mmCIF file of C-alpha atoms in Angstrom:
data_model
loop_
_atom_site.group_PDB
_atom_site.id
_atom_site.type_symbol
_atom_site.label_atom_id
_atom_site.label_comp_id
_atom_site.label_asym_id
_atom_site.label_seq_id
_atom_site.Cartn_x
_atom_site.Cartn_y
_atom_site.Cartn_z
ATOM 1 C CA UNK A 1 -316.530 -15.101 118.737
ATOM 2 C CA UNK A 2 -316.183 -18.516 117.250
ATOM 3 C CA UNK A 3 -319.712 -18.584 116.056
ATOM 4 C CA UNK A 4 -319.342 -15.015 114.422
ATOM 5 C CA UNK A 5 -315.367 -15.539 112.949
ATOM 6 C CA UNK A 6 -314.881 -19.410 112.545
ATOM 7 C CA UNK A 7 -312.062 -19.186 109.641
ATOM 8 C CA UNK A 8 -309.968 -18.030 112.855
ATOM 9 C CA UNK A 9 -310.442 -20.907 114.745
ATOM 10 C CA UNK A 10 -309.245 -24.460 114.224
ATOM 11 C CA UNK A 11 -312.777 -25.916 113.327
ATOM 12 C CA UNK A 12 -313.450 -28.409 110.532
ATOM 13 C CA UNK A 13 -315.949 -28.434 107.737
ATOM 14 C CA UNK A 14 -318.767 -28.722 110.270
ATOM 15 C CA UNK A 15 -317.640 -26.414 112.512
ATOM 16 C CA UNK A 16 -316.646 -28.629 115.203
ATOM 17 C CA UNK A 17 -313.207 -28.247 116.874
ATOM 18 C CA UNK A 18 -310.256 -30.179 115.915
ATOM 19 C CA UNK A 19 -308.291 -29.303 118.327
ATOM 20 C CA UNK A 20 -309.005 -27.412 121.895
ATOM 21 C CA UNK A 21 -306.977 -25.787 124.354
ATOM 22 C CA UNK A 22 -305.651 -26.874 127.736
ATOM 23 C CA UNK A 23 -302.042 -27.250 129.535
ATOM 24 C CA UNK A 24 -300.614 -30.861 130.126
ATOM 25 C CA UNK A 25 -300.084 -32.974 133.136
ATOM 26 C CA UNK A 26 -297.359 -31.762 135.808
ATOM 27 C CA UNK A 27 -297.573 -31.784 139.340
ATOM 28 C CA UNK A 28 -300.691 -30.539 140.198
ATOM 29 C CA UNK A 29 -302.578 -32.879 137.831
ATOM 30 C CA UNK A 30 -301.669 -36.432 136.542
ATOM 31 C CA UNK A 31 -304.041 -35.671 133.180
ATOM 32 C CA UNK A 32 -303.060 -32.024 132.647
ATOM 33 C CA UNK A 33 -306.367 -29.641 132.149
ATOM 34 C CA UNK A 34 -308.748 -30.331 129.432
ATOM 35 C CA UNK A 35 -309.877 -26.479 129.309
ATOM 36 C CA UNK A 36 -311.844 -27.330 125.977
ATOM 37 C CA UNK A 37 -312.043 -24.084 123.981
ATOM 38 C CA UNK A 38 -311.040 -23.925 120.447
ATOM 39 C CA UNK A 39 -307.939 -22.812 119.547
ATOM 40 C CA UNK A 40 -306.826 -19.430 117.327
ATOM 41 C CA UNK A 41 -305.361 -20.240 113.482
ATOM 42 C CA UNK A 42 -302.539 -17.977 113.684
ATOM 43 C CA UNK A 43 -301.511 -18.462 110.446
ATOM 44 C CA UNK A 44 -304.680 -17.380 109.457
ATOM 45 C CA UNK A 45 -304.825 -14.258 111.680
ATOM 46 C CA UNK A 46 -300.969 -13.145 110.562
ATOM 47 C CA UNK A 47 -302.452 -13.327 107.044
ATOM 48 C CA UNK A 48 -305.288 -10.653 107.531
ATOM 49 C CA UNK A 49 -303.062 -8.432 109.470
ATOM 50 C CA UNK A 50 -304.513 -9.815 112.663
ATOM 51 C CA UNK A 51 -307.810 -8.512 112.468
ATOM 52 C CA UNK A 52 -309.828 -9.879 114.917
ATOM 53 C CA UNK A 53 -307.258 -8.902 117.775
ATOM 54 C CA UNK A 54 -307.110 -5.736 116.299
ATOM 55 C CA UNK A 55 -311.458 -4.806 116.866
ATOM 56 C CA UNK A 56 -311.290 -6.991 120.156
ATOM 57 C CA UNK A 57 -308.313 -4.808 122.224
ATOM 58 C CA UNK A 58 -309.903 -1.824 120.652
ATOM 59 C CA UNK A 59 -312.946 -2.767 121.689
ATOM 60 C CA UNK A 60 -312.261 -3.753 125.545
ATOM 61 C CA UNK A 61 -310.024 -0.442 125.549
ATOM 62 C CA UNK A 62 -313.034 1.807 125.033
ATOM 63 C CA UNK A 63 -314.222 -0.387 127.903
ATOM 64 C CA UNK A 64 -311.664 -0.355 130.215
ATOM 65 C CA UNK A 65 -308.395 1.431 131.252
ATOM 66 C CA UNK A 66 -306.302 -1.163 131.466
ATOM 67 C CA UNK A 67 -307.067 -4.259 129.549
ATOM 68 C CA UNK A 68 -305.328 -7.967 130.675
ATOM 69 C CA UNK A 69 -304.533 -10.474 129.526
ATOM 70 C CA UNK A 70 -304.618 -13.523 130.595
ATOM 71 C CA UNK A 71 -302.393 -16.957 129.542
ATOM 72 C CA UNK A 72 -299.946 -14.609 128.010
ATOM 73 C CA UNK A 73 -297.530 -17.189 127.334
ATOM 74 C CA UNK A 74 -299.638 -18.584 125.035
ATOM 75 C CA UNK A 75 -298.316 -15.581 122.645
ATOM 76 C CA UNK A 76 -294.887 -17.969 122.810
ATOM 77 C CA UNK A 77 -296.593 -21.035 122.962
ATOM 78 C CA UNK A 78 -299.461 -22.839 123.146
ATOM 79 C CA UNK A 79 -301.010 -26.328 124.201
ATOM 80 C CA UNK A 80 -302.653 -27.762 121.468
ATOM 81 C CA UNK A 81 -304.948 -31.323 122.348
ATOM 82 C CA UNK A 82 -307.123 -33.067 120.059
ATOM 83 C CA UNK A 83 -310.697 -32.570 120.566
ATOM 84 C CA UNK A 84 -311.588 -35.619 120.471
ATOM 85 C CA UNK A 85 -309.754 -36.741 123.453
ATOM 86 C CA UNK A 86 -310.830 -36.789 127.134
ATOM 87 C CA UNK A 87 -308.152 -35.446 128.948
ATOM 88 C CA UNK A 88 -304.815 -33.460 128.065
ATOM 89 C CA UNK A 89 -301.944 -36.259 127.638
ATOM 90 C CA UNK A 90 -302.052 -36.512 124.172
ATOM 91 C CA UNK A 91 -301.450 -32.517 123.697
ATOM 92 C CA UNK A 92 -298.551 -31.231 122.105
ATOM 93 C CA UNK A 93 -296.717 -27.475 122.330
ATOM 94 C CA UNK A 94 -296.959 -25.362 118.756
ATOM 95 C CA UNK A 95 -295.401 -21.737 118.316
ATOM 96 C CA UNK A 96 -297.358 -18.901 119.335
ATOM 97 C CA UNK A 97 -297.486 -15.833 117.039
ATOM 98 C CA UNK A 98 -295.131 -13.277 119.486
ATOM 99 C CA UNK A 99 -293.682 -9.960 118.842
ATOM 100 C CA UNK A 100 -295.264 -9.734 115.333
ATOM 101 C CA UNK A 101 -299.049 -9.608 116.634
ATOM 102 C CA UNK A 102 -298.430 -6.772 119.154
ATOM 103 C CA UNK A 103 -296.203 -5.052 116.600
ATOM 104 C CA UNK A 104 -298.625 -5.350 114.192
ATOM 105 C CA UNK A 105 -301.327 -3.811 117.086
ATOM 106 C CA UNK A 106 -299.441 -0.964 118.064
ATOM 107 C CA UNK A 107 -299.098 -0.527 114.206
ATOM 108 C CA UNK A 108 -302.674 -0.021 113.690
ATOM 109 C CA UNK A 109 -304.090 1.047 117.207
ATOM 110 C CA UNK A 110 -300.888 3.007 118.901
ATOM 111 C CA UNK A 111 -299.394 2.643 122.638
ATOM 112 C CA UNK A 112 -301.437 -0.091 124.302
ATOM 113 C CA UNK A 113 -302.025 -0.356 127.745
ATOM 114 C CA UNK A 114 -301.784 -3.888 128.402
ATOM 115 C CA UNK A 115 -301.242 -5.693 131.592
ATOM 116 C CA UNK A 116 -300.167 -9.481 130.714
ATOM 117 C CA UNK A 117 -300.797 -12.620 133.019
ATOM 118 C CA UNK A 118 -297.358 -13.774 133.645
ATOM 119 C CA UNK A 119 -297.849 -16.392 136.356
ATOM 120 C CA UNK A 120 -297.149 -20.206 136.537
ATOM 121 C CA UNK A 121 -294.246 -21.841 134.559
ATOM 122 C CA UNK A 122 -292.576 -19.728 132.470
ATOM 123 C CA UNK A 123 -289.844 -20.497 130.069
ATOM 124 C CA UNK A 124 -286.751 -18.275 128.897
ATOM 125 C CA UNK A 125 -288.671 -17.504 126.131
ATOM 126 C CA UNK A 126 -292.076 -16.592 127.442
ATOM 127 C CA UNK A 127 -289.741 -14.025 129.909
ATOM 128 C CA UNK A 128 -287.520 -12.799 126.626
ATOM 129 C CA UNK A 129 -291.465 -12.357 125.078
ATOM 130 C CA UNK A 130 -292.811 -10.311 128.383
ATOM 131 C CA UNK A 131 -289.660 -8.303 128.407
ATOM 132 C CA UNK A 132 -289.837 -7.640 124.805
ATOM 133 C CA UNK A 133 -293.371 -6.002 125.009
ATOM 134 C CA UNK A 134 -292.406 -3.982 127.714
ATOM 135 C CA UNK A 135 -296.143 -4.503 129.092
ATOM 136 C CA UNK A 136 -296.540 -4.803 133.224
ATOM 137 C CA UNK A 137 -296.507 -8.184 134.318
ATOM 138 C CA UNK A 138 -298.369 -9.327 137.433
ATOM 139 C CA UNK A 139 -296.734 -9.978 140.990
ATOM 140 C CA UNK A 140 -299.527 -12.044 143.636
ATOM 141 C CA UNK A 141 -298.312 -11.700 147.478
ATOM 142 C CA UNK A 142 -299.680 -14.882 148.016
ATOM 143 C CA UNK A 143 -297.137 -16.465 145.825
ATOM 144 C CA UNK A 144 -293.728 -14.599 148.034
ATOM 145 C CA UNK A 145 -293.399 -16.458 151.049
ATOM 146 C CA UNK A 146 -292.063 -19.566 150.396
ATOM 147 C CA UNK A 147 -289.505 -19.409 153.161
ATOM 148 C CA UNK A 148 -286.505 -19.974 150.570
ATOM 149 C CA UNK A 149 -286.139 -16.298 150.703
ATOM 150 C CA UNK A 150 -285.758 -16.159 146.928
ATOM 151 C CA UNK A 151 -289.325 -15.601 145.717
ATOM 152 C CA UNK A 152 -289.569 -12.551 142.740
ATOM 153 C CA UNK A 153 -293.163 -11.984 144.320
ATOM 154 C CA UNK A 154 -291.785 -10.520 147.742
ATOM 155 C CA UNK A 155 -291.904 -6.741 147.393
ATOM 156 C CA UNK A 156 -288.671 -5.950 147.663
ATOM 157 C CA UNK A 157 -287.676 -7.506 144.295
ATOM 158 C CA UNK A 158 -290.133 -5.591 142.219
ATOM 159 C CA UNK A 159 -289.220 -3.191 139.437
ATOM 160 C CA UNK A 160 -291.921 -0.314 139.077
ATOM 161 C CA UNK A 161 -292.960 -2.001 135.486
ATOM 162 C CA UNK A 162 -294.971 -4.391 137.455
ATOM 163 C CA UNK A 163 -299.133 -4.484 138.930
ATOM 164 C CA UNK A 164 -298.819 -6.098 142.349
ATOM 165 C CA UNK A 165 -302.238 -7.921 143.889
ATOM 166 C CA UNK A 166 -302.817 -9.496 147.049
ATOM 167 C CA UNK A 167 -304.199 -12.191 145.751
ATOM 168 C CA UNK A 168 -306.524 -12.916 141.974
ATOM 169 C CA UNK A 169 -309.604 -13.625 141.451
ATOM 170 C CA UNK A 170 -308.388 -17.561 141.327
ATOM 171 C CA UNK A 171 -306.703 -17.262 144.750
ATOM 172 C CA UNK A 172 -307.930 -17.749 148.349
ATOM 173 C CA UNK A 173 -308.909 -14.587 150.200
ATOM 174 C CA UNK A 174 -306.137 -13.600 152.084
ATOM 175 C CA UNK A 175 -307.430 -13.970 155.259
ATOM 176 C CA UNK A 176 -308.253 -17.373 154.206
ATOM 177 C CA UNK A 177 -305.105 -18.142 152.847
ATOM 178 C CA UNK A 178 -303.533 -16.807 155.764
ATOM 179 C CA UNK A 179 -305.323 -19.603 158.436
ATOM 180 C CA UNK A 180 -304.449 -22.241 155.921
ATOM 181 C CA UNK A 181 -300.498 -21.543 155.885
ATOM 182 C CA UNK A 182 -298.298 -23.838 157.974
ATOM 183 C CA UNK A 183 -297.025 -22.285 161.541
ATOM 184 C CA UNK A 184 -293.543 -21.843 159.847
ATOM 185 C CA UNK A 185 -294.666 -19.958 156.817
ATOM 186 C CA UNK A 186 -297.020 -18.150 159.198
ATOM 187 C CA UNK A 187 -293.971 -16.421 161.060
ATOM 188 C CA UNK A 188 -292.625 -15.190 158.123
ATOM 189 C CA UNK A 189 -295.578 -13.617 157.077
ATOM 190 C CA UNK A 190 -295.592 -12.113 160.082
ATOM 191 C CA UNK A 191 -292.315 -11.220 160.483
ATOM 192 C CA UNK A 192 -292.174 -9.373 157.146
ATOM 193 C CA UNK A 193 -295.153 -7.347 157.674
ATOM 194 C CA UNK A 194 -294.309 -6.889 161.509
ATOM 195 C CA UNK A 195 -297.482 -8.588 162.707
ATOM 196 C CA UNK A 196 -296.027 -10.772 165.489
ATOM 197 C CA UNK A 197 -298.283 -9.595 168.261
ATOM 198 C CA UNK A 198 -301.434 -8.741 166.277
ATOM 199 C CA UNK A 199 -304.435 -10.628 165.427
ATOM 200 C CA UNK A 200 -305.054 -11.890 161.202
ATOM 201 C CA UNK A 201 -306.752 -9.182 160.573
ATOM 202 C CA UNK A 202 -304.213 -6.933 161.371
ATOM 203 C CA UNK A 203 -301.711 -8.907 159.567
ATOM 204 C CA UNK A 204 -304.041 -9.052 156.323
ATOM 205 C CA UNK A 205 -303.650 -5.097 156.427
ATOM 206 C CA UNK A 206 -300.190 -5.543 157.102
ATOM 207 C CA UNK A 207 -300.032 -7.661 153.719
ATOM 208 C CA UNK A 208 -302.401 -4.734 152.122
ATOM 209 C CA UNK A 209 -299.428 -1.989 153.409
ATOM 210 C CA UNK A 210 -296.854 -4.314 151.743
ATOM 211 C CA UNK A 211 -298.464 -4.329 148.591
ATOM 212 C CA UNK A 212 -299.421 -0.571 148.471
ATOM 213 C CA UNK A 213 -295.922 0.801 149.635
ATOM 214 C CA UNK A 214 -294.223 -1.275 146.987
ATOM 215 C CA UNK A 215 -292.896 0.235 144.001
ATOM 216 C CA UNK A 216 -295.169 -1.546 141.441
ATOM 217 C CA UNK A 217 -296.776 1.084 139.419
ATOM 218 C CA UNK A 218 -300.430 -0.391 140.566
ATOM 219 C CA UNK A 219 -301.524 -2.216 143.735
ATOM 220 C CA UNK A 220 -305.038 -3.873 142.894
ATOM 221 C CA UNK A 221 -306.659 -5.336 146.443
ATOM 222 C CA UNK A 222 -309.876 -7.288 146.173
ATOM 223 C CA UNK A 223 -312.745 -6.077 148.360
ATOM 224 C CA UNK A 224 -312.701 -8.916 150.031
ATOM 225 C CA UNK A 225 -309.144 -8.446 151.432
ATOM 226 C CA UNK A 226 -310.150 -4.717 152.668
ATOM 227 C CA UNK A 227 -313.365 -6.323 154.071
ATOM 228 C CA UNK A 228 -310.582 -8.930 155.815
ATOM 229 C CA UNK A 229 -313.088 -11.934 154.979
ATOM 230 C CA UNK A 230 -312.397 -15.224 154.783
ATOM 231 C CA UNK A 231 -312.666 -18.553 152.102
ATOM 232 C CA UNK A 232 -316.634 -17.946 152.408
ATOM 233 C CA UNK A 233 -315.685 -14.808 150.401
ATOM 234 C CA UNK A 234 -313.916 -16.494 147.886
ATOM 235 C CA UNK A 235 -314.124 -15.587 144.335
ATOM 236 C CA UNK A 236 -313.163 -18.996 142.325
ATOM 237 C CA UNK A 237 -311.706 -22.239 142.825
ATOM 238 C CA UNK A 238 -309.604 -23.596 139.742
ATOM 239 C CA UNK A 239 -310.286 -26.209 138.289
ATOM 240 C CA UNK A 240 -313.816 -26.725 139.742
ATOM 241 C CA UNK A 241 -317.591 -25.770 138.951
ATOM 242 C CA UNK A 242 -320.616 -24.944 140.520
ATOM 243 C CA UNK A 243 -319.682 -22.967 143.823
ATOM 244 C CA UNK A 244 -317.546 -20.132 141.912
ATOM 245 C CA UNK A 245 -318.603 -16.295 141.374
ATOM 246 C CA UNK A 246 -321.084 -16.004 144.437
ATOM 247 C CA UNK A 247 -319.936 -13.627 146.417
ATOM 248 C CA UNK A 248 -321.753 -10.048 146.868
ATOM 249 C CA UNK A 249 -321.093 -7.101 148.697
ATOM 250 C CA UNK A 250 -323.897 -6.411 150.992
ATOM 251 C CA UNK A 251 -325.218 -3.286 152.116
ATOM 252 C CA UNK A 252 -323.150 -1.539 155.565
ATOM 253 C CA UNK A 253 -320.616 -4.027 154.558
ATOM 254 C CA UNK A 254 -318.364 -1.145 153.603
ATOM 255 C CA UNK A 255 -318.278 1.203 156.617
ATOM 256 C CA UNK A 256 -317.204 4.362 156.249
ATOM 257 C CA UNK A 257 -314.327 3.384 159.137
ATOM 258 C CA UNK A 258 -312.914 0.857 156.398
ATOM 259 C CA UNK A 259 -313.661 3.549 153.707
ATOM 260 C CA UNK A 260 -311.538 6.233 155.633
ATOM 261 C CA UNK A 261 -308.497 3.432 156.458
ATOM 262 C CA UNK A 262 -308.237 2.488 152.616
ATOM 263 C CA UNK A 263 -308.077 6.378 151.744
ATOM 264 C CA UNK A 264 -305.433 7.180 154.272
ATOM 265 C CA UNK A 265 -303.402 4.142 153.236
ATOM 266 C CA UNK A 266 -303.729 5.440 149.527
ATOM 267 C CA UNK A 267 -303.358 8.598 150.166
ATOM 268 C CA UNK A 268 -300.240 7.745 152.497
ATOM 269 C CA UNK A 269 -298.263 5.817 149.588
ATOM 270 C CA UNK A 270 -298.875 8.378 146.955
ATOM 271 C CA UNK A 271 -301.750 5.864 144.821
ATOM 272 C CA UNK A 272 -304.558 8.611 145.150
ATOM 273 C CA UNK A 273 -304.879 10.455 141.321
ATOM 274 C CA UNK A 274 -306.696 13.854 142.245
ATOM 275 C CA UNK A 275 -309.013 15.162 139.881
ATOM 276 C CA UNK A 276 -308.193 17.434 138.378
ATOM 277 C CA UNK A 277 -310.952 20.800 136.751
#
């Protein structure tokens, strides 16, 4: 994309970045994360009616169903570091394009069906900018039990404008995630999905039930979590390189005993669309 379109992108004369993207230091990590991509020139973008957003959501929407997307707060604000640094101190925060770009999509391409990755830190005004676009924001499992009680990911709290996972793609399996909690957070896993007396595996279906009898208007559940496998399954590891993206279903892995207990499940919470001739 930035090879094909770079007057979008802040390059200079010879096409090398001036300034990349990444989000700065907090908790997690004391220099912030140096993702290194180039950066959109909104300004740019607003002036030709946002035209390479417009061919790239039509394109991935002749693709897919649902198309997400991810770092949605970006659309508020953005972390803006100069290339030419090595990590992501020296960043600073510059105003994201908002309303007007999905305005000016629905404008030109009609109702989209947008899911938006609305995870992490998120400011009154990234919220105001979710709420404003009316798209489904995501709700992770993994993320509820924090024993305060309090958590907007536990199930109960969800409005039906809302796509509730298990766990991502960035996220542990959850059976892994499961032998990795402490023994206090443990009990209230089980205690919310009534798993007291039964064995992980159980209690990662219990966690699967929880997510499917919610009222979010889709329940997505990695393979892995049906399969009730554990870290060696993993998807990706943030933040790291080299060990990501491995995993493979293998043939029998799917027996037609798991098959039937994810169809009754579906069926049994009303998330089976018949077809229809």
């Amino acid at each position: 994309d930035v090879w094909a379109n770079p007057e979008e992108f802040y390059l200079d004369e010879d096409l090398n970045p001036i300034d990349v993207a990444g989000c700065p230091p907090d908790a997690f990590s004391e220099d912030g994360q140096l993702w290194g991509n180039p950066l959109f020139r909104w300004d740019v973008m607003k002036k030709n009616g946002y035209t390479w957003w417009t061919k790239r959501i039509a394109a991935m929407s002749k693709l897919y169903d649902i198309v997400r997307i991810d770092h949605f707060r970006g659309f508020d604000s953005y972390y803006a570091i100069p290339a030419k640094d090595k990590t992501a101190k020296n960043g600073e925060w510059r105003k994201g394009p908002g309303m007007d770009l999905f305005h000016t999509l629905e404008q030109k391409l009609g109702r989209l069906n947008i899911i938006v990755e609305d995870l992490g830190f998120l400011t009154p005004s990234v919220l105001k900018l979710v709420a404003d676009s009316g798209f489904p924001g995501m709700k992770v499992l993994q993320f509820a039990f924090d024993e305060s009680g309090e958590s907007v990911y536990l199930p109960f709290r969800y409005d039906k404008n809302c796509i509730v996972y298990t766990g991502t793609h960035d996220n542990e399996t959850t059976k892994g995630w499961l032998g990795n909690l402490t023994q206090s957070n443990r009990a209230y896993v089980n205690q919310y999905t009534a798993c007291e007396e039964k064995d992980t595996d159980e209690c990662v279906w219990g966690l699967i039930r929880a997510a499917q009898s919610s009222v979010a208007e889709v329940c997505v559940v990695p393979l892995q979590d049906y399969l009730c496998l554990g870290n060696e399954a993993r998807m990706n590891t943030p933040s790291t390189l080299g060990d990501n993206w491995k995993w493979r279903l293998t043939r029998g892995q799917l027996t037609d005993e798991i098959i039937h207990r994810i169809n009754a499940m579906t069926r049994l919470y009303g998330r089976i669309q018949e077809n229809k001739k």
